[in-house]
Amino acid sequence: MTLLLRGPCRLLAPHRHATCRPRAGAVCTLPPSSWFIALPQCRNASSSSTDNNAQQQPPSPSPAPRRTRPKTALFFPGQGVQKVGMLTPWLEAFPTTAVPIVEEIDHIVGYRLSEVIANGPSKDLNLTPNAQPAIMATSILILRILEKEFGFKVDERVDFTLGHSLGEFAALVSSGYIEFEDSLHMVQKRAEAMADATRKAQEEYGGEYGMVAIVSEPPHMQQLIAAIEEFVGYGSEGGKSESAENRSPIEQVLIANVNSKNQIVLSGNIERIKTLVAHVRQFLGHDPRAVRLKSDSPFHSPIMKPAVGVMHRILNGRSRRVRGREGEDIVSWPGLVPCVSNVTARVFGSREEVKDLLARQCLETVQWWGSIKYLDQEEKVRRWVGIGPGKVGRNLVGKEVGMRGKDAVKGGGVWAITDPSEIEEVLRGLEETENLVEEEAE
């Protein structure tokens, strides 16, 4: 692989309100004039020639044609990364932008979620109805700060978006498919439905429910997945709502996430998960590591089926919270940037597919590994920027694509913005890799 430096590129003037204000004690040395490099050509217009069939869906947004910069993906984290105080650094560093957004968050959810995030205690923040909207809202707050304080424009800087489970809602907001107000409301109702489904399963059947990560050596992963599917009696890729129809929750253990080449996550009854892990250790001849996750519900398992119905009802309704969009379809189509679905590990292809897959995502397996492989190997994405609390997503992406931070050899890098002090590193990394382009294979 040969890397070419192509240019020149003109520099954009900094956003007129942009000031680099990292946390106290940090010094920003990045020159304002080099925060962002303008693209030498604009993204193709998302509209296409008019079709005679007025009912036909507009085409899905396509990645921009080959440009003089590496393809870039923006990704967002899922549940488990929440931390008391995670909004505080942003409120301190960028109060003018952050305070109104926090007030909007509290207004949308109908209570002082910001106080739970700021002061906890952790046991309250970790509750699904608090954790999910808190993580999603924090992710979008960070993105809005990048947009307003630094002039970052997703439709000019990014080729694909994706999010891990809950993070898919932030990804759809960032790429223009769903407005923040509608998405945060959906996340809140989704979280409440998930928590309620878990509570009802516990009341009716007893037992403890949750999620356990299984870490194995890559050569054993496919054998491990096959053994788990044989043990539980049905597969984990699609159709969970039908395959588990006649099974009680106490029997339901499924693969919730395929996170990487050496990690999956099991979801369901904890005792049955322990039995399954013992079975794998006995009969497969190797000892995968099991780690209980910080989750109070068995996400992406058939126990979550009631939440799918809740999501379908909301997604098939109309926007009621966005000024100027009252009565319009809650999903905009096409979006600004292609977004990759957790269920299919491919970009959403239509408005109806967004609605169907986003609702089903509550109980289907998160194909995170497949999504990263698709973008890395087929779409040739070479720059990855994580937005939101925690670094779990960056670590999973970096493990798969073989990068951490800037990598001039591979023509890109993997970064995460979780704190104001990290902005400079990410912006500098994007600047320094802006003109690194892989030579096209002949």
GROMACS .gro file of N, CA and C in nm, residues 166-287:
model
  366
  166LEU      N    1  -2.741   0.152   2.195
  166LEU     CA    2  -2.797   0.283   2.228
  166LEU      C    3  -2.734   0.393   2.143
  167GLY      N    4  -2.605   0.380   2.114
  167GLY     CA    5  -2.533   0.482   2.037
  167GLY      C    6  -2.587   0.503   1.898
  168GLU      N    7  -2.666   0.407   1.847
  168GLU     CA    8  -2.723   0.422   1.714
  168GLU      C    9  -2.819   0.541   1.708
  169PHE      N   10  -2.884   0.574   1.819
  169PHE     CA   11  -2.973   0.690   1.821
  169PHE      C   12  -2.894   0.819   1.803
  170ALA      N   13  -2.779   0.831   1.868
  170ALA     CA   14  -2.694   0.949   1.850
  170ALA      C   15  -2.640   0.954   1.708
  171ALA      N   16  -2.605   0.838   1.653
  171ALA     CA   17  -2.555   0.834   1.516
  171ALA      C   18  -2.659   0.884   1.417
  172LEU      N   19  -2.785   0.844   1.437
  172LEU     CA   20  -2.892   0.887   1.348
  172LEU      C   21  -2.920   1.037   1.362
  173VAL      N   22  -2.903   1.090   1.482
  173VAL     CA   23  -2.916   1.235   1.500
  173VAL      C   24  -2.803   1.307   1.428
  174SER      N   25  -2.681   1.260   1.446
  174SER     CA   26  -2.565   1.327   1.388
  174SER      C   27  -2.569   1.329   1.236
  175SER      N   28  -2.631   1.227   1.176
  175SER     CA   29  -2.633   1.218   1.031
  175SER      C   30  -2.765   1.264   0.970
  176GLY      N   31  -2.851   1.326   1.051
  176GLY     CA   32  -2.966   1.396   0.998
  176GLY      C   33  -3.091   1.317   0.974
  177TYR      N   34  -3.101   1.196   1.030
  177TYR     CA   35  -3.222   1.114   1.008
  177TYR      C   36  -3.331   1.143   1.112
  178ILE      N   37  -3.292   1.174   1.234
  178ILE     CA   38  -3.387   1.200   1.342
  178ILE      C   39  -3.337   1.323   1.418
  179GLU      N   40  -3.430   1.410   1.455
  179GLU     CA   41  -3.393   1.528   1.533
  179GLU      C   42  -3.364   1.488   1.678
  180PHE      N   43  -3.278   1.568   1.743
  180PHE     CA   44  -3.237   1.537   1.879
  180PHE      C   45  -3.355   1.523   1.974
  181GLU      N   46  -3.452   1.616   1.966
  181GLU     CA   47  -3.565   1.613   2.058
  181GLU      C   48  -3.644   1.483   2.046
  182ASP      N   49  -3.671   1.442   1.922
  182ASP     CA   50  -3.745   1.318   1.900
  182ASP      C   51  -3.663   1.196   1.942
  183SER      N   52  -3.535   1.199   1.914
  183SER     CA   53  -3.450   1.084   1.945
  183SER      C   54  -3.435   1.065   2.096
  184LEU      N   55  -3.416   1.175   2.170
  184LEU     CA   56  -3.402   1.164   2.315
  184LEU      C   57  -3.532   1.113   2.377
  185HIS      N   58  -3.646   1.159   2.326
  185HIS     CA   59  -3.775   1.109   2.374
  185HIS      C   60  -3.786   0.958   2.347
  186MET      N   61  -3.745   0.914   2.228
  186MET     CA   62  -3.749   0.770   2.196
  186MET      C   63  -3.660   0.690   2.289
  187VAL      N   64  -3.541   0.742   2.313
  187VAL     CA   65  -3.448   0.671   2.402
  187VAL      C   66  -3.508   0.658   2.541
  188GLN      N   67  -3.571   0.763   2.591
  188GLN     CA   68  -3.633   0.758   2.723
  188GLN      C   69  -3.743   0.652   2.728
  189LYS      N   70  -3.831   0.650   2.628
  189LYS     CA   71  -3.939   0.552   2.626
  189LYS      C   72  -3.886   0.411   2.604
  190ARG      N   73  -3.784   0.397   2.523
  190ARG     CA   74  -3.719   0.267   2.502
  190ARG      C   75  -3.662   0.215   2.633
  191ALA      N   76  -3.592   0.301   2.706
  191ALA     CA   77  -3.530   0.260   2.832
  191ALA      C   78  -3.636   0.219   2.933
  192GLU      N   79  -3.743   0.297   2.942
  192GLU     CA   80  -3.851   0.263   3.035
  192GLU      C   81  -3.914   0.129   2.999
  193ALA      N   82  -3.936   0.104   2.868
  193ALA     CA   83  -3.995  -0.022   2.825
  193ALA      C   84  -3.902  -0.140   2.852
  194MET      N   85  -3.772  -0.121   2.836
  194MET     CA   86  -3.675  -0.227   2.864
  194MET      C   87  -3.672  -0.259   3.012
  195ALA      N   88  -3.669  -0.156   3.095
  195ALA     CA   89  -3.667  -0.179   3.240
  195ALA      C   90  -3.796  -0.247   3.285
  196ASP      N   91  -3.909  -0.207   3.226
  196ASP     CA   92  -4.038  -0.267   3.262
  196ASP      C   93  -4.045  -0.413   3.221
  197ALA      N   94  -3.991  -0.446   3.103
  197ALA     CA   95  -3.990  -0.584   3.056
  197ALA      C   96  -3.908  -0.673   3.149
  198THR      N   97  -3.795  -0.621   3.196
  198THR     CA   98  -3.712  -0.696   3.290
  198THR      C   99  -3.785  -0.718   3.422
  199ARG      N  100  -3.847  -0.612   3.473
  199ARG     CA  101  -3.920  -0.623   3.599
  199ARG      C  102  -4.032  -0.728   3.590
  200LYS      N  103  -4.106  -0.728   3.481
  200LYS     CA  104  -4.215  -0.824   3.465
  200LYS      C  105  -4.163  -0.968   3.456
  201ALA      N  106  -4.049  -0.986   3.388
  201ALA     CA  107  -3.990  -1.120   3.380
  201ALA      C  108  -3.948  -1.169   3.518
  202GLN      N  109  -3.891  -1.079   3.598
  202GLN     CA  110  -3.850  -1.117   3.733
  202GLN      C  111  -3.970  -1.151   3.820
  203GLU      N  112  -4.077  -1.073   3.808
  203GLU     CA  113  -4.196  -1.097   3.889
  203GLU      C  114  -4.264  -1.228   3.851
  204GLU      N  115  -4.269  -1.257   3.722
  204GLU     CA  116  -4.343  -1.374   3.676
  204GLU      C  117  -4.262  -1.503   3.685
  205TYR      N  118  -4.133  -1.494   3.657
  205TYR     CA  119  -4.052  -1.616   3.647
  205TYR      C  120  -3.941  -1.624   3.752
  206GLY      N  121  -3.912  -1.513   3.819
  206GLY     CA  122  -3.802  -1.512   3.915
  206GLY      C  123  -3.668  -1.507   3.844
  207GLY      N  124  -3.564  -1.515   3.920
  207GLY     CA  125  -3.430  -1.516   3.863
  207GLY      C  126  -3.369  -1.378   3.850
  208GLU      N  127  -3.241  -1.377   3.817
  208GLU     CA  128  -3.165  -1.253   3.798
  208GLU      C  129  -3.126  -1.243   3.652
  209TYR      N  130  -3.136  -1.123   3.596
  209TYR     CA  131  -3.110  -1.103   3.454
  209TYR      C  132  -3.001  -0.998   3.433
  210GLY      N  133  -2.926  -1.013   3.326
  210GLY     CA  134  -2.820  -0.918   3.297
  210GLY      C  135  -2.741  -0.961   3.176
  211MET      N  136  -2.616  -0.913   3.169
  211MET     CA  137  -2.531  -0.938   3.053
  211MET      C  138  -2.389  -0.974   3.098
  212VAL      N  139  -2.327  -1.063   3.024
  212VAL     CA  140  -2.192  -1.111   3.057
  212VAL      C  141  -2.108  -1.112   2.929
  213ALA      N  142  -1.994  -1.044   2.932
  213ALA     CA  143  -1.901  -1.047   2.818
  213ALA      C  144  -1.817  -1.174   2.823
  214ILE      N  145  -1.800  -1.237   2.708
  214ILE     CA  146  -1.717  -1.357   2.696
  214ILE      C  147  -1.599  -1.323   2.606
  215VAL      N  148  -1.480  -1.333   2.661
  215VAL     CA  149  -1.358  -1.300   2.588
  215VAL      C  150  -1.281  -1.429   2.560
  216SER      N  151  -1.252  -1.452   2.432
  216SER     CA  152  -1.186  -1.575   2.390
  216SER      C  153  -1.075  -1.540   2.292
  217GLU      N  154  -0.994  -1.639   2.257
  217GLU     CA  155  -0.894  -1.620   2.153
  217GLU      C  156  -0.963  -1.620   2.017
  218PRO      N  157  -0.921  -1.533   1.924
  218PRO     CA  158  -0.988  -1.525   1.793
  218PRO      C  159  -1.006  -1.657   1.722
  219PRO      N  160  -0.908  -1.750   1.724
  219PRO     CA  161  -0.930  -1.877   1.652
  219PRO      C  162  -1.047  -1.958   1.707
  220HIS      N  163  -1.086  -1.934   1.832
  220HIS     CA  164  -1.193  -2.012   1.894
  220HIS      C  165  -1.330  -1.948   1.879
  221MET      N  166  -1.338  -1.825   1.824
  221MET     CA  167  -1.461  -1.749   1.831
  221MET      C  168  -1.576  -1.815   1.755
  222GLN      N  169  -1.554  -1.857   1.633
  222GLN     CA  170  -1.664  -1.917   1.556
  222GLN      C  171  -1.712  -2.046   1.620
  223GLN      N  172  -1.620  -2.126   1.671
  223GLN     CA  173  -1.658  -2.249   1.742
  223GLN      C  174  -1.736  -2.217   1.869
  224LEU      N  175  -1.696  -2.110   1.937
  224LEU     CA  176  -1.765  -2.068   2.058
  224LEU      C  177  -1.909  -2.025   2.027
  225ILE      N  178  -1.926  -1.946   1.922
  225ILE     CA  179  -2.060  -1.899   1.884
  225ILE      C  180  -2.148  -2.018   1.846
  226ALA      N  181  -2.093  -2.112   1.771
  226ALA     CA  182  -2.171  -2.230   1.730
  226ALA      C  183  -2.213  -2.312   1.851
  227ALA      N  184  -2.123  -2.327   1.949
  227ALA     CA  185  -2.154  -2.405   2.068
  227ALA      C  186  -2.264  -2.337   2.150
  228ILE      N  187  -2.259  -2.206   2.160
  228ILE     CA  188  -2.362  -2.132   2.235
  228ILE      C  189  -2.498  -2.147   2.167
  229GLU      N  190  -2.501  -2.134   2.035
  229GLU     CA  191  -2.628  -2.146   1.964
  229GLU      C  192  -2.685  -2.287   1.976
  230GLU      N  193  -2.596  -2.386   1.977
  230GLU     CA  194  -2.644  -2.523   1.995
  230GLU      C  195  -2.699  -2.542   2.137
  231PHE      N  196  -2.632  -2.482   2.235
  231PHE     CA  197  -2.674  -2.498   2.374
  231PHE      C  198  -2.810  -2.434   2.399
  232VAL      N  199  -2.832  -2.314   2.344
  232VAL     CA  200  -2.958  -2.244   2.370
  232VAL      C  201  -3.069  -2.289   2.276
  233GLY      N  202  -3.033  -2.358   2.167
  233GLY     CA  203  -3.134  -2.419   2.083
  233GLY      C  204  -3.180  -2.337   1.965
  234TYR      N  205  -3.124  -2.216   1.946
  234TYR     CA  206  -3.159  -2.137   1.829
  234TYR      C  207  -3.053  -2.031   1.807
  235GLY      N  208  -3.049  -1.980   1.683
  235GLY     CA  209  -2.946  -1.885   1.645
  235GLY      C  210  -2.971  -1.747   1.701
  236SER      N  211  -2.872  -1.659   1.678
  236SER     CA  212  -2.880  -1.525   1.735
  236SER      C  213  -2.883  -1.416   1.631
  237GLU      N  214  -2.880  -1.451   1.502
  237GLU     CA  215  -2.877  -1.348   1.400
  237GLU      C  216  -3.016  -1.330   1.339
  238GLY      N  217  -3.090  -1.232   1.385
  238GLY     CA  218  -3.220  -1.200   1.328
  238GLY      C  219  -3.328  -1.294   1.375
  239GLY      N  220  -3.450  -1.245   1.374
  239GLY     CA  221  -3.566  -1.328   1.403
  239GLY      C  222  -3.577  -1.377   1.545
  240LYS      N  223  -3.515  -1.310   1.640
  240LYS     CA  224  -3.523  -1.356   1.779
  240LYS      C  225  -3.666  -1.355   1.830
  241SER      N  226  -3.742  -1.257   1.786
  241SER     CA  227  -3.878  -1.244   1.837
  241SER      C  228  -3.962  -1.365   1.799
  242GLU      N  229  -3.932  -1.427   1.685
  242GLU     CA  230  -4.006  -1.545   1.645
  242GLU      C  231  -3.945  -1.672   1.704
  243SER      N  232  -3.812  -1.680   1.707
  243SER     CA  233  -3.747  -1.803   1.751
  243SER      C  234  -3.767  -1.828   1.899
  244ALA      N  235  -3.792  -1.723   1.978
  244ALA     CA  236  -3.807  -1.739   2.122
  244ALA      C  237  -3.953  -1.736   2.167
  245GLU      N  238  -4.044  -1.746   2.071
  245GLU     CA  239  -4.185  -1.724   2.100
  245GLU      C  240  -4.237  -1.813   2.212
  246ASN      N  241  -4.193  -1.940   2.215
  246ASN     CA  242  -4.250  -2.035   2.311
  246ASN      C  243  -4.159  -2.063   2.429
  247ARG      N  244  -4.060  -1.977   2.451
  247ARG     CA  245  -3.966  -2.000   2.559
  247ARG      C  246  -3.990  -1.899   2.671
  248SER      N  247  -3.984  -1.945   2.794
  248SER     CA  248  -3.998  -1.853   2.906
  248SER      C  249  -3.867  -1.776   2.922
  249PRO      N  250  -3.873  -1.657   2.982
  249PRO     CA  251  -3.750  -1.578   3.000
  249PRO      C  252  -3.640  -1.651   3.075
  250ILE      N  253  -3.678  -1.739   3.167
  250ILE     CA  254  -3.577  -1.811   3.245
  250ILE      C  255  -3.489  -1.898   3.156
  251GLU      N  256  -3.539  -1.933   3.037
  251GLU     CA  257  -3.463  -2.017   2.944
  251GLU      C  258  -3.388  -1.937   2.839
  252GLN      N  259  -3.411  -1.808   2.834
  252GLN     CA  260  -3.360  -1.728   2.723
  252GLN      C  261  -3.223  -1.670   2.751
  253VAL      N  262  -3.124  -1.723   2.680
  253VAL     CA  263  -2.990  -1.669   2.680
  253VAL      C  264  -2.948  -1.659   2.534
  254LEU      N  265  -2.906  -1.543   2.494
  254LEU     CA  266  -2.870  -1.523   2.354
  254LEU      C  267  -2.746  -1.436   2.342
  255ILE      N  268  -2.689  -1.438   2.224
  255ILE     CA  269  -2.575  -1.350   2.196
  255ILE      C  270  -2.630  -1.211   2.168
  256ALA      N  271  -2.601  -1.118   2.257
  256ALA     CA  272  -2.652  -0.981   2.243
  256ALA      C  273  -2.564  -0.898   2.152
  257ASN      N  274  -2.433  -0.912   2.165
  257ASN     CA  275  -2.338  -0.834   2.086
  257ASN      C  276  -2.228  -0.924   2.033
  258VAL      N  277  -2.189  -0.904   1.909
  258VAL     CA  278  -2.063  -0.958   1.858
  258VAL      C  279  -1.973  -0.835   1.843
  259ASN      N  280  -1.890  -0.813   1.943
  259ASN     CA  281  -1.817  -0.686   1.954
  259ASN      C  282  -1.687  -0.681   1.878
  260SER      N  283  -1.617  -0.795   1.872
  260SER     CA  284  -1.487  -0.796   1.807
  260SER      C  285  -1.451  -0.940   1.774
  261LYS      N  286  -1.333  -0.959   1.719
  261LYS     CA  287  -1.289  -1.093   1.681
  261LYS      C  288  -1.265  -1.182   1.801
  262ASN      N  289  -1.264  -1.126   1.923
  262ASN     CA  290  -1.243  -1.211   2.040
  262ASN      C  291  -1.340  -1.182   2.155
  263GLN      N  292  -1.449  -1.108   2.126
  263GLN     CA  293  -1.544  -1.078   2.235
  263GLN      C  294  -1.688  -1.080   2.186
  264ILE      N  295  -1.771  -1.153   2.260
  264ILE     CA  296  -1.916  -1.149   2.242
  264ILE      C  297  -1.978  -1.117   2.377
  265VAL      N  298  -2.106  -1.085   2.378
  265VAL     CA  299  -2.178  -1.059   2.502
  265VAL      C  300  -2.303  -1.145   2.505
  266LEU      N  301  -2.323  -1.215   2.616
  266LEU     CA  302  -2.442  -1.296   2.637
  266LEU      C  303  -2.543  -1.219   2.721
  267SER      N  304  -2.670  -1.238   2.691
  267SER     CA  305  -2.775  -1.165   2.759
  267SER      C  306  -2.886  -1.261   2.800
  268GLY      N  307  -2.938  -1.244   2.923
  268GLY     CA  308  -3.047  -1.328   2.969
  268GLY      C  309  -3.039  -1.359   3.117
  269ASN      N  310  -3.087  -1.475   3.153
  269ASN     CA  311  -3.085  -1.519   3.292
  269ASN      C  312  -2.942  -1.550   3.334
  270ILE      N  313  -2.898  -1.489   3.445
  270ILE     CA  314  -2.757  -1.500   3.485
  270ILE      C  315  -2.719  -1.643   3.520
  271GLU      N  316  -2.805  -1.717   3.590
  271GLU     CA  317  -2.772  -1.855   3.625
  271GLU      C  318  -2.757  -1.941   3.500
  272ARG      N  319  -2.843  -1.918   3.402
  272ARG     CA  320  -2.832  -1.996   3.280
  272ARG      C  321  -2.706  -1.958   3.202
  273ILE      N  322  -2.667  -1.832   3.208
  273ILE     CA  323  -2.542  -1.792   3.144
  273ILE      C  324  -2.424  -1.863   3.211
  274LYS      N  325  -2.425  -1.873   3.344
  274LYS     CA  326  -2.317  -1.942   3.415
  274LYS      C  327  -2.311  -2.089   3.373
  275THR      N  328  -2.428  -2.151   3.358
  275THR     CA  329  -2.433  -2.290   3.314
  275THR      C  330  -2.376  -2.304   3.173
  276LEU      N  331  -2.412  -2.210   3.087
  276LEU     CA  332  -2.362  -2.213   2.949
  276LEU      C  333  -2.210  -2.200   2.946
  277VAL      N  334  -2.156  -2.107   3.023
  277VAL     CA  335  -2.011  -2.087   3.025
  277VAL      C  336  -1.941  -2.213   3.076
  278ALA      N  337  -1.996  -2.277   3.178
  278ALA     CA  338  -1.939  -2.402   3.228
  278ALA      C  339  -1.942  -2.509   3.119
  279HIS      N  340  -2.051  -2.514   3.042
  279HIS     CA  341  -2.064  -2.610   2.932
  279HIS      C  342  -1.956  -2.586   2.828
  280VAL      N  343  -1.934  -2.459   2.793
  280VAL     CA  344  -1.833  -2.426   2.692
  280VAL      C  345  -1.695  -2.466   2.741
  281ARG      N  346  -1.666  -2.437   2.866
  281ARG     CA  347  -1.533  -2.471   2.920
  281ARG      C  348  -1.510  -2.621   2.923
  282GLN      N  349  -1.616  -2.695   2.948
  282GLN     CA  350  -1.602  -2.841   2.958
  282GLN      C  351  -1.585  -2.907   2.822
  283PHE      N  352  -1.662  -2.860   2.724
  283PHE     CA  353  -1.667  -2.934   2.598
  283PHE      C  354  -1.584  -2.875   2.485
  284LEU      N  355  -1.542  -2.750   2.495
  284LEU     CA  356  -1.463  -2.692   2.387
  284LEU      C  357  -1.313  -2.697   2.412
  285GLY      N  358  -1.273  -2.730   2.531
  285GLY     CA  359  -1.131  -2.747   2.558
  285GLY      C  360  -1.053  -2.618   2.574
  286HIS      N  361  -1.120  -2.506   2.593
  286HIS     CA  362  -1.050  -2.382   2.627
  286HIS      C  363  -1.136  -2.303   2.725
  287ASP      N  364  -1.072  -2.204   2.787
  287ASP     CA  365  -1.135  -2.137   2.901
  287ASP      C  366  -1.157  -1.989   2.872
   0.00000   0.00000   0.00000
